[in-house]
mmCIF file of C-alpha atoms and ligand atoms in Angstrom:
data_model
loop_
_atom_site.group_PDB
_atom_site.id
_atom_site.type_symbol
_atom_site.label_atom_id
_atom_site.label_comp_id
_atom_site.label_asym_id
_atom_site.label_seq_id
_atom_site.Cartn_x
_atom_site.Cartn_y
_atom_site.Cartn_z
ATOM 1 C CA MET X 1 102.344 98.814 59.258
ATOM 2 C CA ILE X 2 99.775 99.725 61.777
ATOM 3 C CA SER X 3 96.818 101.741 60.641
ATOM 4 C CA ILE X 4 96.221 104.260 62.868
ATOM 5 C CA PRO X 5 92.328 105.394 63.007
ATOM 6 C CA THR X 6 91.020 109.421 62.679
ATOM 7 C CA VAL X 7 88.985 111.852 64.533
ATOM 8 C CA THR X 8 87.670 114.542 62.293
ATOM 9 C CA LEU X 9 88.710 118.127 63.945
ATOM 10 C CA ASN X 10 86.269 121.385 63.750
ATOM 11 C CA ASP X 11 87.675 122.587 60.746
ATOM 12 C CA GLY X 12 87.811 119.216 58.922
ATOM 13 C CA VAL X 13 90.888 118.262 59.170
ATOM 14 C CA SER X 14 91.496 114.704 59.722
ATOM 15 C CA PHE X 15 93.557 113.727 62.943
ATOM 16 C CA PRO X 16 94.884 110.681 64.456
ATOM 17 C CA GLN X 17 93.978 108.890 67.331
ATOM 18 C CA ILE X 18 97.589 108.289 68.584
ATOM 19 C CA GLY X 19 100.535 110.524 67.655
ATOM 20 C CA LEU X 20 104.209 110.478 68.867
ATOM 21 C CA GLY X 21 105.858 112.791 71.412
ATOM 22 C CA THR X 22 109.030 113.971 70.045
ATOM 23 C CA TYR X 23 110.653 116.257 73.553
ATOM 24 C CA ASN X 24 114.260 114.770 73.832
ATOM 25 C CA LEU X 25 113.631 112.975 70.379
ATOM 26 C CA ARG X 26 116.967 115.393 68.808
ATOM 27 C CA GLY X 27 120.319 114.770 66.771
ATOM 28 C CA ALA X 28 120.724 111.454 64.337
ATOM 29 C CA ASP X 29 119.204 109.089 66.674
ATOM 30 C CA GLY X 30 116.222 111.509 67.419
ATOM 31 C CA SER X 31 115.482 111.746 63.798
ATOM 32 C CA ASP X 32 116.183 108.010 63.137
ATOM 33 C CA ALA X 33 113.667 107.428 65.642
ATOM 34 C CA ILE X 34 110.474 109.185 64.343
ATOM 35 C CA VAL X 35 111.594 107.749 60.895
ATOM 36 C CA ALA X 36 110.937 104.473 62.696
ATOM 37 C CA ALA X 37 107.708 105.590 64.084
ATOM 38 C CA LEU X 38 106.583 107.188 60.571
ATOM 39 C CA GLU X 39 107.320 103.862 58.822
ATOM 40 C CA SER X 40 105.611 101.773 61.157
ATOM 41 C CA GLY X 41 102.573 103.771 61.062
ATOM 42 C CA TYR X 42 102.493 107.396 62.722
ATOM 43 C CA ARG X 43 101.120 110.094 61.103
ATOM 44 C CA LEU X 44 101.482 112.804 63.833
ATOM 45 C CA LEU X 45 104.365 114.216 65.160
ATOM 46 C CA ASP X 46 104.598 116.639 68.286
ATOM 47 C CA SER X 47 107.298 119.316 68.405
ATOM 48 C CA ALA X 48 108.086 122.488 69.519
ATOM 49 C CA VAL X 49 109.843 125.800 68.855
ATOM 50 C CA ASN X 50 111.396 125.114 72.866
ATOM 51 C CA TYR X 51 112.196 121.207 71.877
ATOM 52 C CA GLU X 52 115.049 122.397 69.726
ATOM 53 C CA ASN X 53 114.150 119.671 67.266
ATOM 54 C CA GLU X 54 111.949 121.063 64.586
ATOM 55 C CA ARG X 55 115.478 120.494 62.084
ATOM 56 C CA GLU X 56 115.136 116.666 63.299
ATOM 57 C CA VAL X 57 110.783 116.758 62.568
ATOM 58 C CA GLY X 58 111.363 118.193 59.080
ATOM 59 C CA GLU X 59 114.644 115.788 57.626
ATOM 60 C CA ALA X 60 112.367 112.698 59.367
ATOM 61 C CA VAL X 61 109.443 113.318 57.030
ATOM 62 C CA ARG X 62 111.377 114.590 53.990
ATOM 63 C CA ARG X 63 113.476 111.044 55.203
ATOM 64 C CA SER X 64 110.789 108.220 55.398
ATOM 65 C CA SER X 65 108.906 106.821 52.286
ATOM 66 C CA VAL X 66 105.810 108.224 53.539
ATOM 67 C CA PRO X 67 103.897 110.473 51.795
ATOM 68 C CA ARG X 68 104.086 114.809 53.088
ATOM 69 C CA ASP X 69 100.309 115.032 52.397
ATOM 70 C CA GLU X 70 99.808 112.206 54.972
ATOM 71 C CA ILE X 71 101.252 113.704 57.959
ATOM 72 C CA LEU X 72 100.596 116.086 60.182
ATOM 73 C CA VAL X 73 103.844 118.269 61.348
ATOM 74 C CA THR X 74 102.988 119.823 65.299
ATOM 75 C CA SER X 75 104.636 123.151 66.449
ATOM 76 C CA LYS X 76 104.162 124.863 68.987
ATOM 77 C CA ILE X 77 104.960 129.484 69.761
ATOM 78 C CA PRO X 78 107.324 129.524 72.879
ATOM 79 C CA GLY X 79 106.199 132.042 75.398
ATOM 80 C CA ARG X 80 108.644 134.833 74.846
ATOM 81 C CA GLU X 81 107.413 134.829 71.242
ATOM 82 C CA HIS X 82 104.174 135.506 72.343
ATOM 83 C CA GLY X 83 102.238 138.784 70.452
ATOM 84 C CA ARG X 84 100.052 139.024 67.076
ATOM 85 C CA THR X 85 103.084 139.978 64.656
ATOM 86 C CA GLU X 86 105.691 137.978 66.673
ATOM 87 C CA ALA X 87 102.930 134.699 66.455
ATOM 88 C CA VAL X 88 103.630 135.473 62.477
ATOM 89 C CA GLN X 89 106.882 135.395 62.513
ATOM 90 C CA SER X 90 107.671 132.556 64.815
ATOM 91 C CA ILE X 91 105.370 130.301 62.299
ATOM 92 C CA ARG X 92 107.841 131.405 59.664
ATOM 93 C CA ASP X 93 110.666 130.641 61.606
ATOM 94 C CA SER X 94 109.599 127.220 62.355
ATOM 95 C CA LEU X 95 108.996 126.509 59.059
ATOM 96 C CA GLY X 96 112.207 127.640 58.068
ATOM 97 C CA ARG X 97 113.904 125.049 60.422
ATOM 98 C CA LEU X 98 111.732 122.480 59.409
ATOM 99 C CA GLY X 99 112.169 122.469 55.951
ATOM 100 C CA LEU X 100 108.200 122.980 54.932
ATOM 101 C CA GLU X 101 106.048 125.032 53.668
ATOM 102 C CA ARG X 102 103.268 123.951 55.464
ATOM 103 C CA ILE X 103 102.780 123.351 59.403
ATOM 104 C CA ASP X 104 99.536 120.900 59.787
ATOM 105 C CA LEU X 105 98.837 121.870 63.644
ATOM 106 C CA HIS X 106 100.306 124.918 65.645
ATOM 107 C CA LEU X 107 99.390 125.440 69.286
ATOM 108 C CA ILE X 108 100.522 127.947 71.634
ATOM 109 C CA HIS X 109 103.064 126.538 73.732
ATOM 110 C CA TRP X 110 101.568 128.010 77.240
ATOM 111 C CA PRO X 111 99.428 131.154 77.744
ATOM 112 C CA ASN X 112 101.512 132.994 80.043
ATOM 113 C CA PRO X 113 98.518 135.062 81.919
ATOM 114 C CA SER X 114 101.139 137.392 83.624
ATOM 115 C CA VAL X 115 102.247 138.413 80.041
ATOM 116 C CA GLY X 116 98.870 138.868 78.891
ATOM 117 C CA LYS X 117 99.616 138.265 75.293
ATOM 118 C CA TYR X 118 97.356 135.430 74.333
ATOM 119 C CA VAL X 119 95.013 136.472 72.614
ATOM 120 C CA ASP X 120 96.881 138.833 70.269
ATOM 121 C CA THR X 121 98.861 135.805 69.776
ATOM 122 C CA TRP X 122 95.330 134.094 68.921
ATOM 123 C CA ARG X 123 95.051 136.838 66.305
ATOM 124 C CA GLY X 124 98.339 136.150 65.072
ATOM 125 C CA MET X 125 97.975 132.205 64.177
ATOM 126 C CA ILE X 126 94.391 133.423 62.637
ATOM 127 C CA GLU X 127 96.227 135.611 60.238
ATOM 128 C CA ALA X 128 98.625 132.907 59.804
ATOM 129 C CA ARG X 129 95.933 130.513 58.667
ATOM 130 C CA GLU X 130 94.745 132.659 56.606
ATOM 131 C CA GLN X 131 98.240 132.982 54.756
ATOM 132 C CA GLY X 132 98.386 129.405 54.270
ATOM 133 C CA LEU X 133 101.218 129.097 56.629
ATOM 134 C CA VAL X 134 99.910 126.890 59.019
ATOM 135 C CA ARG X 135 96.536 124.016 58.291
ATOM 136 C CA SER X 136 95.446 124.224 61.753
ATOM 137 C CA ILE X 137 95.675 126.133 64.782
ATOM 138 C CA GLY X 138 95.144 125.349 68.618
ATOM 139 C CA VAL X 139 96.301 125.998 72.372
ATOM 140 C CA SER X 140 98.076 124.200 74.526
ATOM 141 C CA ASN X 141 97.666 123.935 78.456
ATOM 142 C CA PHE X 142 94.673 126.597 78.426
ATOM 143 C CA THR X 143 91.887 126.304 80.940
ATOM 144 C CA GLU X 144 87.808 126.872 80.800
ATOM 145 C CA GLU X 145 88.596 130.744 80.994
ATOM 146 C CA MET X 146 91.275 130.997 78.443
ATOM 147 C CA LEU X 147 89.740 129.278 76.116
ATOM 148 C CA THR X 148 86.033 131.170 76.429
ATOM 149 C CA GLU X 149 88.308 134.514 75.949
ATOM 150 C CA LEU X 150 89.535 133.094 72.427
ATOM 151 C CA VAL X 151 86.409 132.569 71.130
ATOM 152 C CA GLU X 152 85.027 135.673 72.609
ATOM 153 C CA ALA X 153 86.965 137.834 71.310
ATOM 154 C CA THR X 154 87.626 136.355 67.723
ATOM 155 C CA ASN X 155 84.910 133.383 67.282
ATOM 156 C CA VAL X 156 87.543 131.369 65.953
ATOM 157 C CA VAL X 157 87.400 128.364 68.367
ATOM 158 C CA PRO X 158 90.809 126.387 68.803
ATOM 159 C CA ALA X 159 90.763 123.040 67.154
ATOM 160 C CA VAL X 160 93.190 121.334 69.202
ATOM 161 C CA ASN X 161 94.045 121.460 73.517
ATOM 162 C CA GLN X 162 96.954 119.656 74.403
ATOM 163 C CA VAL X 163 96.769 119.533 78.237
ATOM 164 C CA GLU X 164 98.003 117.151 81.272
ATOM 165 C CA LEU X 165 96.322 114.174 80.916
ATOM 166 C CA HIS X 166 96.905 110.580 82.065
ATOM 167 C CA PRO X 167 94.849 108.337 84.959
ATOM 168 C CA TYR X 168 96.620 110.744 87.555
ATOM 169 C CA PHE X 169 95.042 113.289 86.280
ATOM 170 C CA PRO X 170 92.124 112.665 83.584
ATOM 171 C CA GLN X 171 90.767 116.389 83.331
ATOM 172 C CA THR X 172 86.938 115.239 83.610
ATOM 173 C CA ALA X 173 85.744 118.559 83.400
ATOM 174 C CA LEU X 174 87.954 120.195 80.633
ATOM 175 C CA ARG X 175 87.297 117.240 78.709
ATOM 176 C CA ALA X 176 83.478 117.916 78.993
ATOM 177 C CA PHE X 177 84.133 121.480 78.302
ATOM 178 C CA HIS X 178 85.962 120.710 74.996
ATOM 179 C CA ASP X 179 83.388 118.441 73.436
ATOM 180 C CA GLU X 180 80.503 121.518 74.031
ATOM 181 C CA LEU X 181 82.803 123.529 72.040
ATOM 182 C CA GLY X 182 83.613 121.717 69.623
ATOM 183 C CA ILE X 183 87.812 120.959 70.682
ATOM 184 C CA ARG X 184 89.721 117.978 70.376
ATOM 185 C CA THR X 185 91.634 116.607 73.747
ATOM 186 C CA GLU X 186 95.337 115.928 73.265
ATOM 187 C CA SER X 187 96.890 114.415 76.118
ATOM 188 C CA TRP X 188 100.705 115.266 77.054
ATOM 189 C CA SER X 189 102.525 112.667 78.436
ATOM 190 C CA PRO X 190 99.990 110.336 78.398
ATOM 191 C CA LEU X 191 102.256 107.388 80.361
ATOM 192 C CA ALA X 192 102.464 109.612 82.774
ATOM 193 C CA ARG X 193 106.172 109.351 81.875
ATOM 194 C CA ARG X 194 106.724 105.909 82.551
ATOM 195 C CA SER X 195 106.598 106.605 86.709
ATOM 196 C CA GLU X 196 104.936 103.959 88.890
ATOM 197 C CA LEU X 197 101.712 104.052 87.020
ATOM 198 C CA LEU X 198 102.709 101.108 84.737
ATOM 199 C CA SER X 199 102.668 98.794 87.722
ATOM 200 C CA GLU X 200 99.296 99.868 89.506
ATOM 201 C CA ARG X 201 97.620 97.234 90.250
ATOM 202 C CA VAL X 202 94.680 97.885 88.238
ATOM 203 C CA ILE X 203 96.493 98.781 85.216
ATOM 204 C CA VAL X 204 98.075 95.395 85.719
ATOM 205 C CA GLN X 205 94.978 93.235 86.121
ATOM 206 C CA LEU X 206 93.205 94.441 83.014
ATOM 207 C CA ALA X 207 96.685 93.938 81.260
ATOM 208 C CA GLU X 208 96.206 90.277 82.078
ATOM 209 C CA ALA X 209 92.516 90.096 81.330
ATOM 210 C CA HIS X 210 93.160 91.732 77.811
ATOM 211 C CA ASP X 211 96.294 89.789 77.019
ATOM 212 C CA ARG X 212 98.042 93.557 75.993
ATOM 213 C CA THR X 213 100.925 95.358 78.427
ATOM 214 C CA PRO X 214 100.348 97.649 81.064
ATOM 215 C CA THR X 215 101.238 100.927 77.858
ATOM 216 C CA GLN X 216 98.696 99.493 75.645
ATOM 217 C CA ILE X 217 95.490 99.357 78.324
ATOM 218 C CA VAL X 218 96.746 103.181 79.457
ATOM 219 C CA LEU X 219 96.509 104.481 75.679
ATOM 220 C CA ARG X 220 93.808 102.462 74.925
ATOM 221 C CA TRP X 221 92.381 104.533 77.837
ATOM 222 C CA HIS X 222 92.839 107.755 76.368
ATOM 223 C CA VAL X 223 90.851 106.487 73.481
ATOM 224 C CA GLU X 224 88.160 105.628 74.892
ATOM 225 C CA LEU X 225 87.916 109.186 76.584
ATOM 226 C CA GLY X 226 88.328 110.556 72.857
ATOM 227 C CA SER X 227 91.248 111.977 73.600
ATOM 228 C CA THR X 228 94.515 112.074 71.032
ATOM 229 C CA ALA X 229 97.384 110.955 73.119
ATOM 230 C CA ILE X 230 100.906 111.214 71.704
ATOM 231 C CA PRO X 231 103.583 109.109 73.590
ATOM 232 C CA LYS X 232 106.810 109.454 73.156
ATOM 233 C CA SER X 233 109.457 106.755 72.762
ATOM 234 C CA ALA X 234 112.603 106.687 70.838
ATOM 235 C CA ASP X 235 112.617 102.765 70.528
ATOM 236 C CA PRO X 236 110.740 101.456 67.455
ATOM 237 C CA ALA X 237 109.416 98.354 69.213
ATOM 238 C CA ARG X 238 107.689 100.166 71.766
ATOM 239 C CA GLN X 239 106.824 102.969 69.413
ATOM 240 C CA ARG X 240 104.477 99.826 67.732
ATOM 241 C CA GLU X 241 103.590 98.943 70.893
ATOM 242 C CA ASN X 242 101.993 102.119 71.792
ATOM 243 C CA ALA X 243 100.063 102.594 68.983
ATOM 244 C CA ASP X 244 98.496 99.136 68.672
ATOM 245 C CA VAL X 245 95.660 99.425 70.489
ATOM 246 C CA PHE X 246 92.700 99.339 67.891
ATOM 247 C CA GLY X 247 92.498 95.423 68.014
ATOM 248 C CA PHE X 248 90.516 95.616 71.631
ATOM 249 C CA SER X 249 88.251 97.807 73.737
ATOM 250 C CA LEU X 250 87.821 98.501 77.408
ATOM 251 C CA SER X 251 84.328 98.920 79.052
ATOM 252 C CA ALA X 252 83.036 101.615 80.922
ATOM 253 C CA ASP X 253 83.618 100.196 83.639
ATOM 254 C CA GLU X 254 87.072 99.363 83.249
ATOM 255 C CA VAL X 255 87.603 103.105 82.350
ATOM 256 C CA ALA X 256 85.880 104.438 85.152
ATOM 257 C CA GLU X 257 88.038 101.933 87.255
ATOM 258 C CA ILE X 258 91.295 103.668 86.031
ATOM 259 C CA SER X 259 89.965 106.854 85.945
ATOM 260 C CA GLY X 260 89.667 105.966 89.612
ATOM 261 C CA LEU X 261 93.686 106.913 90.056
ATOM 262 C CA GLU X 262 93.397 110.705 89.949
ATOM 263 C CA ARG X 263 95.663 112.006 91.878
ATOM 264 C CA GLY X 264 96.003 115.381 90.340
ATOM 265 C CA ARG X 265 98.840 117.201 88.051
ATOM 266 C CA LEU X 266 102.451 114.943 88.388
ATOM 267 C CA TRP X 267 104.272 118.392 88.028
ATOM 268 C CA ASP X 268 104.118 121.784 88.615
ATOM 269 C CA GLY X 269 102.170 122.179 85.813
ATOM 270 C CA ASP X 270 99.096 124.701 86.403
ATOM 271 C CA PRO X 271 98.758 127.171 83.316
ATOM 272 C CA LEU X 272 97.503 129.703 85.784
ATOM 273 C CA THR X 273 100.905 129.729 87.906
ATOM 274 C CA HIS X 274 103.179 127.727 85.402
ATOM 275 C CA GLU X 275 104.951 129.797 82.641
ATOM 276 C CA GLU X 276 107.286 129.000 79.946
ATOM 277 C CA MET X 277 109.571 131.556 77.816
HETATM 278 N N1 NDP S 301 102.407 120.395 75.906
HETATM 279 C C1 NDP S 301 103.423 120.627 76.555
HETATM 280 O O1 NDP S 301 103.234 121.468 77.721
HETATM 281 C C2 NDP S 301 104.083 119.670 76.806
HETATM 282 C C3 NDP S 301 103.711 118.621 75.397
HETATM 283 N N2 NDP S 301 104.618 117.359 75.871
HETATM 284 C C4 NDP S 301 104.496 116.249 74.806
HETATM 285 O O2 NDP S 301 104.143 115.065 75.219
HETATM 286 C C5 NDP S 301 104.531 114.212 74.017
HETATM 287 C C6 NDP S 301 104.519 113.119 75.671
HETATM 288 O O3 NDP S 301 104.842 113.133 76.931
HETATM 289 P P1 NDP S 301 106.237 113.004 77.699
HETATM 290 O O4 NDP S 301 106.879 113.617 78.671
HETATM 291 O O5 NDP S 301 107.264 112.803 76.347
HETATM 292 O O6 NDP S 301 105.989 111.681 78.539
HETATM 293 P P2 NDP S 301 105.120 109.774 78.341
HETATM 294 O O7 NDP S 301 103.969 109.559 79.027
HETATM 295 O O8 NDP S 301 105.350 109.726 77.102
HETATM 296 O O9 NDP S 301 106.639 108.882 78.629
HETATM 297 C C7 NDP S 301 107.653 108.873 78.397
HETATM 298 C C8 NDP S 301 108.700 107.693 78.384
HETATM 299 O O10 NDP S 301 107.853 107.406 78.227
HETATM 300 C C9 NDP S 301 108.609 106.076 77.924
HETATM 301 N N3 NDP S 301 107.855 104.743 77.411
HETATM 302 C C10 NDP S 301 106.765 105.154 76.180
HETATM 303 N N4 NDP S 301 106.348 103.696 75.728
HETATM 304 C C11 NDP S 301 106.807 103.198 76.318
HETATM 305 C C12 NDP S 301 106.933 101.908 76.729
HETATM 306 N N5 NDP S 301 105.711 101.381 75.273
HETATM 307 N N6 NDP S 301 107.072 101.053 77.426
HETATM 308 C C13 NDP S 301 107.887 101.629 78.784
HETATM 309 N N7 NDP S 301 108.375 102.862 78.365
HETATM 310 C C14 NDP S 301 107.887 103.489 77.319
HETATM 311 C C15 NDP S 301 109.817 106.920 77.475
HETATM 312 O O11 NDP S 301 110.787 106.072 77.607
HETATM 313 P P3 NDP S 301 111.278 106.015 75.527
HETATM 314 O O12 NDP S 301 111.853 106.684 74.581
HETATM 315 O O13 NDP S 301 112.741 104.778 76.490
HETATM 316 O O14 NDP S 301 110.789 104.484 74.841
HETATM 317 C C16 NDP S 301 110.282 107.890 78.075
HETATM 318 O O15 NDP S 301 110.639 108.047 78.878
HETATM 319 C C17 NDP S 301 106.253 115.123 74.744
HETATM 320 O O16 NDP S 301 107.408 114.323 74.077
HETATM 321 C C18 NDP S 301 105.468 116.549 73.981
HETATM 322 O O17 NDP S 301 105.357 116.158 72.633
HETATM 323 C C19 NDP S 301 105.040 116.989 76.856
HETATM 324 C C20 NDP S 301 105.508 117.673 78.132
HETATM 325 C C21 NDP S 301 104.251 118.983 78.216
HETATM 326 O O1 LIG S 302 107.350 118.852 76.673
HETATM 327 C C1 LIG S 302 106.955 120.189 77.067
HETATM 328 O O2 LIG S 302 106.110 120.774 75.909
HETATM 329 C C2 LIG S 302 106.746 121.154 77.910
HETATM 330 O O3 LIG S 302 106.330 122.326 77.852
HETATM 331 C C3 LIG S 302 108.009 120.796 79.273
HETATM 332 O O4 LIG S 302 108.926 122.193 79.520
HETATM 333 C C4 LIG S 302 107.779 120.513 79.996
HETATM 334 O O5 LIG S 302 106.180 121.425 80.572
HETATM 335 C C5 LIG S 302 108.482 119.830 81.342
HETATM 336 O O6 LIG S 302 109.126 119.012 80.905
HETATM 337 C C6 LIG S 302 108.612 120.513 82.259
HETATM 338 O O7 LIG S 302 109.757 120.036 83.149
#
């Protein structure tokens, strides 16, 4: 079994350096895939109300041989459930679907600035944490300005900001801001959804030099940046490949070479304009 090292979040919780994305893992196959990941060493699962797979995630947690306390389950509040009381209710509903007594990390999925309720939603998340419904609270797709607004309004710094991050979009400025505030960066679509990234010359050459796969080079780059990547794979062998990135390292020059692939967001996911309900 692979042992995935952890870091400590700003609320004292131990947080794995690699987790499993679960977007599109649904039904019996989805649940089997999540069990396989837990059995091979994954301890962090990333779900959301909008993935419509909280039942499968909860079932996988119960079916696996891993003790519940060792697993961190993440879910996210969708845009249509923004607001202070709505957030608490959304979390209760997620708990019901998951069949769990506590969610380990809960995030605001998208800020949806035109709706104007993310600060109230954050207040609801703080209440949910006080009520013991969730352990850690954080956000996703938040900009520097939005993070500042949350902290100024509530004095509570999110534990995590989960954002689009891969070698085509390294998020250098936002990561530096996270470091200043003590927010853990989490990378969504860390493999750029298996686009041409994995056949980029620099990635293939580094894979040959380190006797690793291109995917492992990309995921080790996330580790070197200090961001928790949550690659999604339905395949147990690829899940193991993705988690097995702690037996080698990349030099600062190699990290910089990979970051040189920067060209911007791959999808239309600018949180100032992209909204999801
Ligand atoms: N907060 C947010 O707004 C967002 C959050 N997310 C989260 O981030 C997670 C990961 O992002 P996602 O968009 O799924 O994309 P990823 O970058 O994780 O890429 C997933 C794709 O890569 C393939 N893949 C995985 N491992 C390998 C491998 N070793 N070799 C070759 N191909 C591989 C998968 O196929 P296969 O399954 O067949 O292995 C799948 O097609 C999501 O599942 C979700 O949990 C994603 C988007 C937005
Ligand atoms: O996967 C997620 O968490 C999302 O927010 C997705 O909706 C993502 O933005 C997407 O797949 C857009 O096509």
